[in-house]
Coordinates of C-alpha atoms and ligand atoms in Angstrom, one line a residue:
M1 CA 25.8 -120.0 36.6
C2 CA 23.4 -119.4 39.5
G3 CA 23.5 -120.5 43.1
I4 CA 20.8 -122.6 44.9
I5 CA 20.4 -123.4 48.6
G6 CA 17.6 -125.2 50.5
Y7 CA 17.0 -126.4 54.1
T8 CA 14.4 -128.5 55.8
G9 CA 14.5 -129.2 59.5
S10 CA 13.3 -127.9 62.9
V11 CA 16.6 -126.8 64.5
F12 CA 17.5 -123.8 62.4
A13 CA 15.3 -121.0 61.0
A14 CA 15.1 -122.1 57.3
S15 CA 15.1 -118.5 55.9
K16 CA 18.3 -117.7 57.8
V17 CA 20.0 -120.8 56.6
V18 CA 19.0 -119.9 53.1
L19 CA 20.1 -116.2 53.3
D20 CA 23.5 -117.2 54.8
G21 CA 23.9 -119.7 52.1
L22 CA 23.1 -117.2 49.4
E23 CA 25.8 -114.9 50.7
R24 CA 28.3 -117.8 50.3
L25 CA 27.1 -118.4 46.8
E26 CA 27.2 -114.8 45.5
Y27 CA 30.4 -115.5 43.6
R28 CA 28.3 -117.8 41.3
G29 CA 26.0 -114.9 40.3
Y30 CA 24.8 -111.7 41.9
D31 CA 22.4 -109.7 39.7
S32 CA 19.3 -110.7 41.7
A33 CA 18.2 -113.1 44.4
G34 CA 15.2 -114.5 46.2
L35 CA 13.8 -117.2 48.6
A36 CA 10.6 -119.0 49.3
T37 CA 9.1 -120.8 52.2
I38 CA 5.8 -122.5 53.1
K39 CA 3.8 -120.4 55.6
G40 CA 0.6 -121.9 56.8
S41 CA -1.1 -123.4 53.7
G42 CA 0.5 -121.0 51.2
L43 CA 3.8 -119.9 49.8
L44 CA 5.8 -116.8 50.9
V45 CA 8.1 -115.7 48.1
N46 CA 10.5 -112.7 48.4
R47 CA 12.7 -111.5 45.5
G48 CA 14.8 -108.5 44.5
S49 CA 17.3 -107.3 41.9
G50 CA 20.7 -106.3 42.9
K51 CA 23.4 -107.6 45.3
L52 CA 22.2 -109.6 48.3
R53 CA 23.5 -107.1 50.9
L54 CA 21.3 -104.4 49.3
I55 CA 18.1 -106.5 49.2
R56 CA 18.5 -108.7 52.3
S57 CA 15.9 -106.8 54.2
V58 CA 13.4 -107.2 51.3
L59 CA 14.1 -111.0 51.3
E60 CA 13.7 -111.3 55.1
K61 CA 10.2 -109.6 55.1
G62 CA 7.6 -111.8 56.7
M63 CA 10.1 -114.6 57.3
G64 CA 10.2 -116.2 60.8
S65 CA 11.2 -119.6 62.0
E66 CA 9.8 -121.6 59.1
S67 CA 11.1 -125.2 58.8
V68 CA 11.6 -125.3 55.1
A69 CA 13.0 -122.8 52.5
I70 CA 14.7 -122.6 49.2
G71 CA 16.7 -119.7 47.8
H72 CA 18.6 -118.6 44.6
T73 CA 21.2 -116.0 43.6
R74 CA 21.0 -115.3 39.9
W75 CA 23.5 -115.0 37.0
A76 CA 21.0 -114.0 34.2
T77 CA 20.9 -116.0 31.1
H78 CA 17.3 -115.6 29.8
G79 CA 15.6 -112.3 30.7
K80 CA 17.1 -109.2 32.2
P81 CA 18.3 -109.1 35.8
T82 CA 15.0 -107.6 37.1
E83 CA 12.7 -108.6 40.1
E84 CA 10.1 -110.3 37.9
N85 CA 12.9 -112.5 36.4
A86 CA 14.5 -113.2 39.7
H87 CA 13.9 -116.7 41.2
P88 CA 11.9 -118.3 42.8
H89 CA 9.1 -118.7 40.3
V90 CA 5.6 -120.0 41.1
D91 CA 2.7 -121.6 39.2
N92 CA -0.5 -119.5 38.7
A93 CA -2.2 -121.2 41.7
R94 CA 0.9 -120.4 43.9
R95 CA 1.1 -124.0 45.2
I96 CA 4.5 -124.9 43.6
V97 CA 7.7 -122.8 43.7
V98 CA 11.0 -123.5 41.8
V99 CA 14.6 -122.3 41.8
H100 CA 16.8 -123.4 38.9
N101 CA 20.4 -123.3 37.8
G102 CA 21.1 -124.1 34.1
I103 CA 19.4 -123.5 30.7
I104 CA 16.2 -125.2 29.6
E105 CA 16.7 -125.5 25.8
N106 CA 13.1 -126.4 24.9
Y107 CA 11.5 -123.7 27.1
L108 CA 9.9 -121.9 24.3
D109 CA 8.1 -125.0 23.0
L110 CA 6.9 -125.8 26.5
K111 CA 5.9 -122.2 27.1
G112 CA 3.8 -122.3 24.0
E113 CA 2.2 -125.5 25.0
L114 CA 1.4 -124.3 28.5
S115 CA 0.1 -120.9 27.3
A116 CA -2.3 -122.7 25.0
K117 CA -3.6 -124.4 28.1
G118 CA -4.2 -121.1 29.8
H119 CA -1.1 -120.7 31.9
R120 CA -0.1 -117.1 32.4
F121 CA 3.6 -116.1 32.7
D122 CA 5.1 -113.2 34.5
S123 CA 8.7 -113.4 33.5
Q124 CA 11.0 -113.8 30.4
T125 CA 12.8 -116.7 32.1
D126 CA 13.1 -120.3 31.0
T127 CA 12.8 -121.3 34.7
E128 CA 9.2 -120.1 35.2
I129 CA 7.9 -122.7 32.7
I130 CA 9.1 -125.5 35.1
A131 CA 6.7 -124.3 37.9
H132 CA 3.8 -124.3 35.4
L133 CA 4.8 -127.7 33.9
L134 CA 4.9 -129.2 37.4
A135 CA 1.4 -127.9 38.1
D136 CA 0.1 -128.9 34.7
M137 CA 1.3 -132.5 35.0
E138 CA 0.5 -132.9 38.7
N139 CA -1.0 -136.1 39.9
P140 CA -2.0 -137.3 43.5
D141 CA 1.6 -138.5 44.1
F142 CA 3.6 -135.4 43.3
L143 CA 6.9 -137.3 43.2
V144 CA 5.6 -139.3 40.3
S145 CA 4.4 -136.3 38.3
F146 CA 7.6 -134.5 39.3
R147 CA 9.7 -137.1 37.5
Q148 CA 7.4 -137.1 34.5
A149 CA 7.6 -133.3 34.2
V150 CA 11.4 -133.3 34.6
L151 CA 11.8 -135.9 31.9
R152 CA 10.3 -133.4 29.5
L153 CA 13.0 -130.8 30.2
E154 CA 15.9 -130.6 27.7
G155 CA 19.2 -128.8 28.5
A156 CA 20.8 -128.3 31.9
Y157 CA 19.2 -128.0 35.3
A158 CA 19.7 -128.2 39.0
L159 CA 16.3 -127.8 40.5
A160 CA 14.9 -127.2 44.0
V161 CA 11.1 -127.3 44.4
L162 CA 8.6 -126.8 47.2
H163 CA 4.9 -127.9 47.1
V164 CA 2.4 -126.7 49.7
N165 CA 1.0 -130.2 50.2
Y166 CA 4.5 -131.4 51.3
P167 CA 5.6 -128.7 53.8
D168 CA 8.7 -130.5 55.0
R169 CA 10.1 -131.7 51.7
I170 CA 12.4 -130.2 49.0
F171 CA 12.1 -131.9 45.7
F172 CA 15.2 -131.9 43.5
A173 CA 16.6 -133.0 40.1
R174 CA 19.9 -132.5 38.3
K175 CA 21.4 -132.7 34.8
N176 CA 24.6 -131.0 33.7
C177 CA 24.5 -128.6 36.7
P178 CA 26.0 -129.4 40.1
L179 CA 23.7 -130.2 43.0
I180 CA 24.6 -131.5 46.5
V181 CA 22.7 -132.8 49.5
G182 CA 24.1 -131.9 53.0
H183 CA 23.5 -134.3 55.9
S184 CA 23.3 -132.9 59.4
E185 CA 22.7 -135.4 62.2
N186 CA 19.3 -134.5 63.7
E187 CA 19.6 -130.9 62.6
G188 CA 17.9 -131.2 59.3
M189 CA 18.9 -131.6 55.6
F190 CA 20.4 -129.2 53.1
L191 CA 20.4 -128.9 49.3
G192 CA 22.8 -126.6 47.4
S193 CA 24.8 -125.9 44.2
D194 CA 28.1 -126.5 46.0
P195 CA 29.3 -127.2 49.5
A196 CA 30.1 -123.5 50.1
A197 CA 26.5 -122.9 50.8
M198 CA 26.2 -125.4 53.7
L199 CA 29.7 -125.8 55.1
S200 CA 28.9 -123.8 58.3
Y201 CA 26.2 -126.4 59.1
T202 CA 27.6 -129.7 57.7
R203 CA 30.6 -131.2 56.0
T204 CA 28.9 -134.5 55.2
V205 CA 27.6 -134.3 51.7
T206 CA 26.2 -136.4 48.8
Y207 CA 27.2 -135.2 45.3
L208 CA 24.2 -135.9 43.1
N209 CA 24.8 -137.3 39.6
D210 CA 23.2 -136.4 36.3
L211 CA 19.6 -137.7 35.8
E212 CA 19.0 -138.2 39.5
Y213 CA 16.0 -136.8 41.3
G214 CA 14.2 -137.2 44.6
Y215 CA 13.5 -135.2 47.8
I216 CA 15.0 -134.4 51.1
D217 CA 12.9 -134.3 54.4
P218 CA 14.2 -133.2 57.8
T219 CA 15.9 -136.5 58.5
S220 CA 17.0 -138.1 55.1
V221 CA 17.4 -138.0 51.4
H222 CA 15.2 -140.1 49.0
L223 CA 17.1 -140.6 45.8
F224 CA 16.0 -142.1 42.5
S225 CA 17.1 -142.7 38.9
L226 CA 15.3 -140.3 36.5
N227 CA 15.3 -142.9 33.7
S228 CA 14.1 -145.9 35.7
G229 CA 12.4 -144.3 38.7
E230 CA 14.3 -146.9 40.8
P231 CA 15.7 -145.9 44.2
L232 CA 19.4 -145.3 44.4
P233 CA 22.0 -145.9 47.2
I234 CA 23.2 -142.8 49.0
Q235 CA 27.0 -142.1 48.8
K236 CA 28.2 -139.8 51.6
E237 CA 31.5 -137.8 51.7
V238 CA 33.0 -135.8 54.5
L239 CA 34.7 -132.6 53.3
D240 CA 37.8 -131.0 54.9
W241 CA 37.2 -127.7 53.1
N242 CA 37.1 -124.3 54.8
P243 CA 34.2 -122.1 53.5
V244 CA 36.5 -120.0 51.3
A245 CA 38.1 -123.1 49.8
A246 CA 34.6 -124.3 49.0
E247 CA 33.8 -121.3 46.9
K248 CA 36.9 -122.4 44.9
G249 CA 35.4 -125.8 44.6
G250 CA 38.5 -127.2 46.2
Y251 CA 40.9 -125.6 43.7
R252 CA 43.8 -123.5 44.9
H253 CA 42.5 -120.5 43.0
F254 CA 39.4 -119.3 41.2
M255 CA 41.5 -119.1 38.0
L256 CA 42.3 -122.8 38.1
K257 CA 38.6 -123.6 38.9
E258 CA 37.5 -121.4 35.9
I259 CA 40.0 -123.2 33.6
H260 CA 38.4 -126.4 34.6
E261 CA 34.9 -125.0 34.1
Q262 CA 35.6 -124.4 30.4
P263 CA 34.1 -127.7 29.1
D264 CA 30.8 -126.8 30.7
V265 CA 31.2 -123.2 29.6
V266 CA 31.4 -124.3 26.0
R267 CA 28.4 -126.6 26.5
N268 CA 26.4 -123.8 28.1
T269 CA 27.4 -121.3 25.3
L270 CA 26.4 -123.8 22.6
G271 CA 23.3 -125.0 24.5
G272 CA 20.2 -124.8 22.5
R273 CA 21.9 -123.1 19.6
L274 CA 23.0 -126.0 17.4
D275 CA 20.9 -128.0 15.0
E276 CA 23.4 -130.5 13.6
A277 CA 20.9 -132.4 11.5
R278 CA 20.1 -129.3 9.5
G279 CA 23.5 -127.7 9.8
K280 CA 22.1 -124.6 11.4
V281 CA 22.9 -122.3 14.3
L282 CA 19.8 -121.1 16.1
L283 CA 19.8 -117.7 17.7
P284 CA 16.0 -117.3 18.4
D285 CA 16.2 -114.2 20.6
F286 CA 18.7 -112.4 18.4
Q287 CA 17.4 -108.9 17.7
I288 CA 19.1 -108.3 14.4
S289 CA 17.3 -109.9 11.4
P290 CA 18.9 -112.0 8.7
E291 CA 17.7 -109.3 6.2
Q292 CA 19.7 -106.6 8.1
F293 CA 22.8 -108.9 8.1
S294 CA 22.4 -109.5 4.4
K295 CA 23.0 -105.8 3.7
I296 CA 26.3 -105.7 5.5
D297 CA 29.5 -105.5 3.4
R298 CA 32.1 -105.1 6.1
I299 CA 32.7 -106.1 9.7
V300 CA 34.7 -104.3 12.4
I301 CA 35.4 -106.1 15.7
T302 CA 36.4 -103.9 18.6
A303 CA 37.5 -104.7 22.1
C304 CA 40.3 -104.5 24.7
G305 CA 42.8 -107.0 26.1
T306 CA 41.9 -110.6 26.0
A307 CA 38.5 -109.8 24.5
Y308 CA 40.4 -108.1 21.6
Y309 CA 42.4 -111.3 21.0
S310 CA 39.1 -113.3 20.9
G311 CA 38.0 -110.7 18.3
L312 CA 41.2 -111.3 16.3
V313 CA 40.2 -115.0 16.2
G314 CA 36.8 -113.9 15.1
K315 CA 38.4 -111.9 12.2
Y316 CA 40.1 -115.0 10.8
V317 CA 37.0 -117.2 11.3
L318 CA 34.5 -114.8 9.9
E319 CA 36.6 -114.0 6.8
R320 CA 37.2 -117.7 6.1
L321 CA 33.6 -118.8 6.6
C322 CA 31.6 -115.7 5.4
R323 CA 33.9 -114.3 2.8
I324 CA 33.4 -110.7 4.0
P325 CA 36.1 -108.2 4.9
V326 CA 36.7 -108.1 8.7
D327 CA 39.0 -105.8 10.7
A328 CA 39.7 -106.3 14.4
E329 CA 40.5 -103.0 16.2
L330 CA 41.7 -102.1 19.6
A331 CA 38.8 -100.0 21.1
S332 CA 41.2 -97.5 22.6
E333 CA 42.5 -96.8 19.1
F334 CA 39.3 -97.2 17.1
R335 CA 37.5 -94.6 19.2
Y336 CA 40.0 -91.8 18.4
R337 CA 41.1 -92.5 14.8
D338 CA 38.1 -91.2 12.9
P339 CA 37.4 -94.5 11.3
V340 CA 35.6 -94.9 8.0
I341 CA 32.4 -96.8 8.7
N342 CA 28.8 -96.5 7.5
E343 CA 25.4 -98.1 7.5
K344 CA 26.7 -101.1 5.7
T345 CA 29.3 -101.8 8.4
L346 CA 28.6 -104.2 11.2
V347 CA 30.5 -103.3 14.3
I348 CA 30.9 -106.1 16.9
A349 CA 32.0 -105.2 20.4
V350 CA 33.1 -108.1 22.5
S351 CA 33.5 -107.9 26.2
Q352 CA 33.2 -110.1 29.3
S353 CA 32.0 -107.4 31.6
G354 CA 30.1 -105.3 29.1
E355 CA 31.4 -102.3 31.1
T356 CA 34.9 -101.5 29.6
A357 CA 35.1 -97.8 29.0
D358 CA 37.0 -97.9 25.7
T359 CA 34.8 -100.6 24.2
L360 CA 31.6 -98.7 25.2
A361 CA 33.0 -95.5 23.6
A362 CA 33.9 -97.4 20.5
I363 CA 30.4 -98.7 20.1
E364 CA 29.0 -95.2 20.7
L365 CA 31.1 -93.9 17.8
A366 CA 29.9 -96.8 15.6
R367 CA 26.3 -96.0 16.3
A368 CA 26.8 -92.3 15.7
R369 CA 28.1 -93.1 12.2
G370 CA 25.2 -95.3 11.4
A371 CA 26.7 -98.7 11.7
T372 CA 24.7 -101.8 12.7
T373 CA 26.1 -102.6 16.2
M374 CA 26.3 -106.0 18.0
A375 CA 27.8 -107.2 21.2
I376 CA 29.2 -110.6 22.2
V377 CA 29.1 -110.4 26.0
N378 CA 29.0 -112.4 29.2
V379 CA 27.2 -110.1 31.8
K380 CA 23.4 -110.0 31.1
G381 CA 22.0 -106.5 31.1
S382 CA 25.4 -104.8 31.2
S383 CA 25.9 -101.3 29.7
L384 CA 27.2 -102.6 26.4
T385 CA 24.0 -104.7 25.8
R386 CA 21.9 -101.6 26.1
R387 CA 23.9 -99.7 23.5
V388 CA 23.8 -102.2 20.6
D389 CA 21.2 -103.4 18.1
G390 CA 21.7 -107.0 19.0
T391 CA 23.5 -109.1 21.7
L392 CA 24.9 -112.6 21.4
Y393 CA 25.3 -113.8 25.0
I394 CA 28.1 -116.1 26.1
H395 CA 27.3 -118.2 29.1
A396 CA 30.6 -118.3 31.0
G397 CA 29.1 -117.5 34.4
P398 CA 30.8 -115.1 36.8
E399 CA 34.5 -114.9 36.1
I400 CA 36.3 -114.2 39.4
G401 CA 39.9 -114.5 38.4
V402 CA 41.1 -111.2 37.0
A403 CA 43.0 -113.0 34.2
S404 CA 40.3 -114.1 31.8
T405 CA 40.2 -117.8 30.8
K406 CA 36.7 -119.2 30.5
A407 CA 35.2 -115.9 29.3
Y408 CA 37.9 -115.7 26.6
L409 CA 37.1 -119.3 25.4
A410 CA 33.4 -118.5 25.5
M411 CA 34.0 -115.4 23.4
V412 CA 35.8 -117.4 20.8
V413 CA 32.9 -119.9 20.8
G414 CA 30.6 -116.9 20.3
F415 CA 32.5 -115.9 17.2
E416 CA 32.5 -119.5 15.9
L417 CA 28.7 -119.6 16.4
F418 CA 28.1 -116.2 14.7
A419 CA 30.4 -117.0 11.8
L420 CA 28.4 -120.2 11.1
Y421 CA 25.1 -118.3 11.5
L422 CA 26.3 -115.6 9.1
S423 CA 27.7 -118.1 6.6
E424 CA 24.2 -119.5 6.1
I425 CA 22.7 -116.0 5.6
R426 CA 25.5 -115.2 3.1
N427 CA 25.3 -118.8 1.6
T428 CA 29.1 -119.1 1.7
L429 CA 29.2 -122.6 3.3
S430 CA 27.5 -125.8 2.1
S431 CA 25.1 -127.4 4.6
D432 CA 27.5 -130.4 4.7
S433 CA 30.3 -128.2 5.7
R434 CA 28.2 -126.6 8.4
R435 CA 27.1 -130.0 9.6
E436 CA 30.8 -131.1 9.9
F437 CA 31.6 -127.8 11.7
I438 CA 28.8 -128.3 14.2
H439 CA 29.8 -131.9 14.8
E440 CA 33.4 -130.9 15.6
L441 CA 32.2 -128.0 17.7
K442 CA 30.2 -130.3 19.9
L443 CA 33.3 -132.5 20.5
I444 CA 35.3 -129.6 21.8
P445 CA 34.2 -129.8 25.5
G446 CA 35.3 -133.5 25.7
K447 CA 38.6 -132.6 24.1
I448 CA 39.2 -129.9 26.6
E449 CA 38.4 -132.4 29.4
E450 CA 40.9 -134.8 27.9
Q451 CA 43.6 -132.1 27.8
L452 CA 43.0 -131.0 31.4
K453 CA 43.7 -134.6 32.5
H454 CA 47.3 -134.0 31.6
K455 CA 47.8 -130.7 33.4
E456 CA 50.7 -132.2 35.4
D457 CA 52.7 -132.3 32.1
V458 CA 52.2 -128.6 31.8
L459 CA 53.2 -128.1 35.4
Q460 CA 56.5 -129.9 34.7
V461 CA 57.2 -127.5 31.8
A462 CA 56.3 -124.5 34.0
Q463 CA 58.8 -125.7 36.7
K464 CA 61.5 -125.9 34.1
Y465 CA 60.9 -122.4 32.7
Q466 CA 59.7 -120.4 35.7
N467 CA 62.8 -118.3 36.1
Y468 CA 63.3 -117.0 32.6
R469 CA 62.7 -113.3 32.2
N470 CA 61.7 -113.1 28.6
F471 CA 59.5 -115.2 26.2
L472 CA 58.5 -114.9 22.6
Y473 CA 55.2 -116.5 21.7
L474 CA 54.8 -117.4 18.0
G475 CA 51.7 -118.4 16.1
R476 CA 50.2 -118.1 12.6
D477 CA 46.8 -117.7 11.0
Y478 CA 44.0 -118.8 13.3
N479 CA 46.6 -119.2 16.1
Y480 CA 48.4 -115.9 15.8
P481 CA 45.8 -114.5 18.2
T482 CA 46.3 -117.5 20.4
A483 CA 50.0 -116.6 20.7
L484 CA 49.0 -113.0 21.6
E485 CA 46.6 -114.3 24.3
G486 CA 49.1 -116.8 25.6
A487 CA 51.7 -114.1 26.0
L488 CA 49.2 -111.8 27.7
K489 CA 48.4 -114.5 30.3
L490 CA 52.0 -115.0 31.2
K491 CA 52.6 -111.2 31.4
E492 CA 49.6 -110.4 33.6
L493 CA 50.0 -113.5 35.9
S494 CA 53.7 -113.8 36.4
Y495 CA 55.0 -110.3 35.6
I496 CA 57.5 -111.9 33.1
H497 CA 58.0 -110.0 29.8
A498 CA 56.3 -112.1 27.0
E499 CA 55.6 -111.0 23.5
G500 CA 53.2 -112.5 21.1
Y501 CA 54.2 -112.4 17.4
A502 CA 53.1 -113.6 14.0
S503 CA 55.7 -116.3 13.5
G504 CA 56.3 -115.1 10.0
E505 CA 57.4 -111.7 11.4
M506 CA 60.2 -113.2 13.6
K507 CA 62.9 -112.7 11.0
H508 CA 61.8 -109.0 10.5
G509 CA 63.3 -108.0 13.8
P510 CA 62.3 -110.1 16.9
I511 CA 64.8 -112.8 16.0
A512 CA 67.5 -110.4 17.3
L513 CA 66.0 -111.1 20.8
L514 CA 66.6 -114.8 20.6
D515 CA 69.3 -116.6 22.6
R516 CA 69.5 -119.2 25.4
D517 CA 67.8 -116.7 27.8
C518 CA 64.7 -116.1 25.7
P519 CA 62.6 -119.2 25.2
V520 CA 60.1 -119.4 22.3
V521 CA 56.6 -120.8 22.8
A522 CA 55.4 -121.9 19.3
I523 CA 52.0 -123.0 18.3
L524 CA 52.8 -125.9 16.1
S525 CA 49.5 -127.8 16.0
E526 CA 48.5 -129.5 12.8
S527 CA 47.4 -126.9 10.3
S528 CA 47.8 -125.6 6.8
V529 CA 50.7 -123.4 8.0
Y530 CA 52.4 -126.2 10.0
E531 CA 55.5 -126.3 7.7
K532 CA 55.9 -122.5 7.9
V533 CA 55.8 -122.5 11.7
L534 CA 58.2 -125.4 11.7
S535 CA 60.8 -123.5 9.7
N536 CA 60.4 -120.5 12.1
I537 CA 61.2 -122.9 15.0
Q538 CA 64.2 -124.2 13.3
E539 CA 65.4 -120.6 12.7
A540 CA 64.9 -120.0 16.5
R541 CA 66.8 -123.2 17.5
A542 CA 69.6 -122.2 15.2
R543 CA 70.1 -119.3 17.7
D544 CA 70.5 -121.7 20.6
C545 CA 66.9 -121.0 21.7
L546 CA 64.8 -123.3 23.9
V547 CA 61.4 -124.0 22.2
I548 CA 58.2 -125.1 23.9
G549 CA 55.8 -126.4 21.2
V550 CA 52.0 -126.6 21.4
L551 CA 51.6 -129.8 19.5
T552 CA 48.7 -131.9 18.3
E553 CA 48.6 -135.3 20.1
G554 CA 50.4 -138.0 18.2
S555 CA 52.4 -135.7 16.0
T556 CA 55.7 -137.4 16.8
H557 CA 57.7 -135.4 14.1
S558 CA 56.9 -132.2 15.9
A559 CA 58.1 -133.5 19.2
S560 CA 61.5 -134.0 17.8
V561 CA 62.0 -130.4 16.8
V562 CA 61.1 -128.8 20.2
D563 CA 62.6 -129.0 23.6
D564 CA 59.3 -129.4 25.5
S565 CA 55.7 -130.1 24.4
L566 CA 52.3 -128.9 25.4
I567 CA 49.9 -131.4 23.9
T568 CA 46.4 -130.6 22.5
Q569 CA 43.7 -132.7 20.9
R570 CA 43.1 -132.8 17.2
T571 CA 40.2 -130.8 15.6
I572 CA 39.5 -128.9 12.5
E573 CA 41.7 -125.9 12.0
V574 CA 39.1 -123.2 12.4
L575 CA 38.4 -124.6 15.9
S576 CA 42.0 -125.1 16.9
P577 CA 42.2 -121.8 18.9
L578 CA 39.8 -123.3 21.4
L579 CA 42.1 -126.2 22.2
N580 CA 45.5 -124.5 21.8
V581 CA 44.9 -121.8 24.4
I582 CA 44.3 -124.3 27.2
P583 CA 47.9 -125.3 27.8
L584 CA 48.9 -121.7 27.6
Q585 CA 46.4 -120.8 30.3
L586 CA 47.7 -123.6 32.5
F587 CA 51.4 -122.7 31.8
A588 CA 50.9 -119.1 32.8
Y589 CA 48.9 -120.2 35.9
F590 CA 51.5 -122.6 37.1
V591 CA 54.4 -120.2 36.6
S592 CA 52.6 -117.6 38.6
D593 CA 51.7 -120.0 41.4
L594 CA 55.3 -121.4 41.5
K595 CA 56.5 -117.9 41.9
G596 CA 54.1 -117.4 44.8
L597 CA 52.2 -114.6 43.1
D598 CA 48.6 -113.5 43.6
V599 CA 47.0 -115.6 40.8
D600 CA 43.5 -114.4 41.2
Q601 CA 44.3 -110.7 41.7
P602 CA 47.6 -109.9 39.9
R603 CA 49.2 -106.6 40.8
N604 CA 48.0 -103.4 39.1
L605 CA 45.0 -105.1 37.3
A606 CA 41.3 -104.7 37.6
K607 CA 38.6 -107.2 36.5
S608 CA 36.8 -104.6 34.5
V609 CA 38.5 -101.4 33.3
T610 CA 35.5 -99.0 33.5
V611 CA 37.8 -95.9 33.1
E612 CA 40.0 -94.9 30.1
Ligands
AGP1 C1 42.3 -110.3 30.5 O1 43.0 -111.4 31.2 C2 42.3 -109.0 31.2 N1 41.7 -109.2 32.5 C3 41.9 -107.9 30.4 O2 42.7 -107.8 29.2 C4 40.4 -107.9 29.9 O3 40.3 -108.9 28.9 C5 40.1 -106.5 29.2 O4 40.2 -105.6 30.2 C6 38.7 -106.5 28.6 O5 37.7 -106.7 29.6 P1 36.2 -107.0 29.1 O6 36.2 -108.3 28.4 O7 35.4 -107.1 30.4 O8 35.8 -105.9 28.2

């Protein structure tokens, strides 16, 4: 998730507006930044890699009181976080410059087409092809050719574009990525990824919708439908946010915002990787070949904390779909226990930050013993990605809340994708089964959105249980890891003791804990082990225990055997962890907020544990 800002007008120095805006947007991505303006008859483009405060002087070089500028702060998806991959990107003639948030799924096809026409590329990014495509398709009315070029883009984009022939205009288009116009009476016009970038100048905004395009000039916005080309009416809103609230998108906390970003995070992580018609997962830039994978006879997944729980889901999914032995190991244990691994072992390290010390050490051990190593990771170019043979990136964007939510979900999606990919190599799933899997996977974002509409129901349950001091979370099979993750969320956010357990293990000891003061949270969604979990719940209730059930929508029988329900949408069992974790994230969030705790930065925790 990157940040975009643009300004056109004669009241403020455009480069200063952009640099201030980029500072406000750094929470969206911060591995590199850049800005562009029109100086005389040409473009001035400054870029740098690293945090904005370290490269600000580089970005200001040569900038003065220009009247138009666009800027970008990057969260790398395609191409390492280097200067040549930083935005803005220009065409070969340096007449058009682009900044972009999103993922262009057909960029490789377009890059091949443009290269064949003689276009030369300087970066590894998908964005750069947009500048070349705009130049290649340019006609006398740039707005017409702008629309035609944008119609050729597949995937997600929020674009801001300058053209030297239109020195007071910023062209824009959006699809599946936020983009907002800021109106400032007589002081110019703004364009940005979210209001945070422009709040110090204006609170009057227009939220652009998908498949809209147009341009802003110093006095107004000109808005059109991408499909029809017809002009559209301008809807203005006046925001009462303060700048910090804007960074949270109007949510009380970054964690709540990130929980709500999860539908788009799943879409972005799946983006460009699913071919439903052929039942295939596409990992075009994956550095490990199918031949290498075909030699593997065992998989070890290693990670810490929430990432480990995503790896535990991965164990269940990979064994079921690929019929290969899989172990999930805590990195802090794996690195010291002298494990038996060899060149036929695939070791997968999973990590949001890619900097967790124990996970890095575990993968070093794996390499030293000849294993093939792979990472599932969020941060592009992080240490972990430089120590493995291949990386499968998730696209969760920067996760500010210390308690992981969207990154966890994206990691699980990463394992679902990899399992499907490996199942084809190992020929352990029919193409029909893969097609059904892909079809259901593509429905997950919408199902999460549906569940989030009922978050008030979760709040009511949290209000009822906020003062209990102990909880037991129970799950089985695919959702045993979900129980562990749900318990960790409550622990780290509300400082309440919560233990995750395989529900079949309850009678082997933990049942001694159960009484009126120790509620059970049980994952009782529709599954092949539903009856087993149900009997565990009845054992718990026989001890006068209160039970909160995570139930599949419409399962009336389940509702009668629990005291309170957290409802999830129906899906195939192998994907159920993606839906069942959502109410558990919300439950932990609401309990923490009700108790007045620091949701985004819980006590004693760090976002990335870079020491042992
Ligand atoms: C999760 O809510 C915690 N913040 C923590 O357990 C985290 O998952 C763990 O430290 C691993 O971090 P990583 O994903 O960056 O490797």
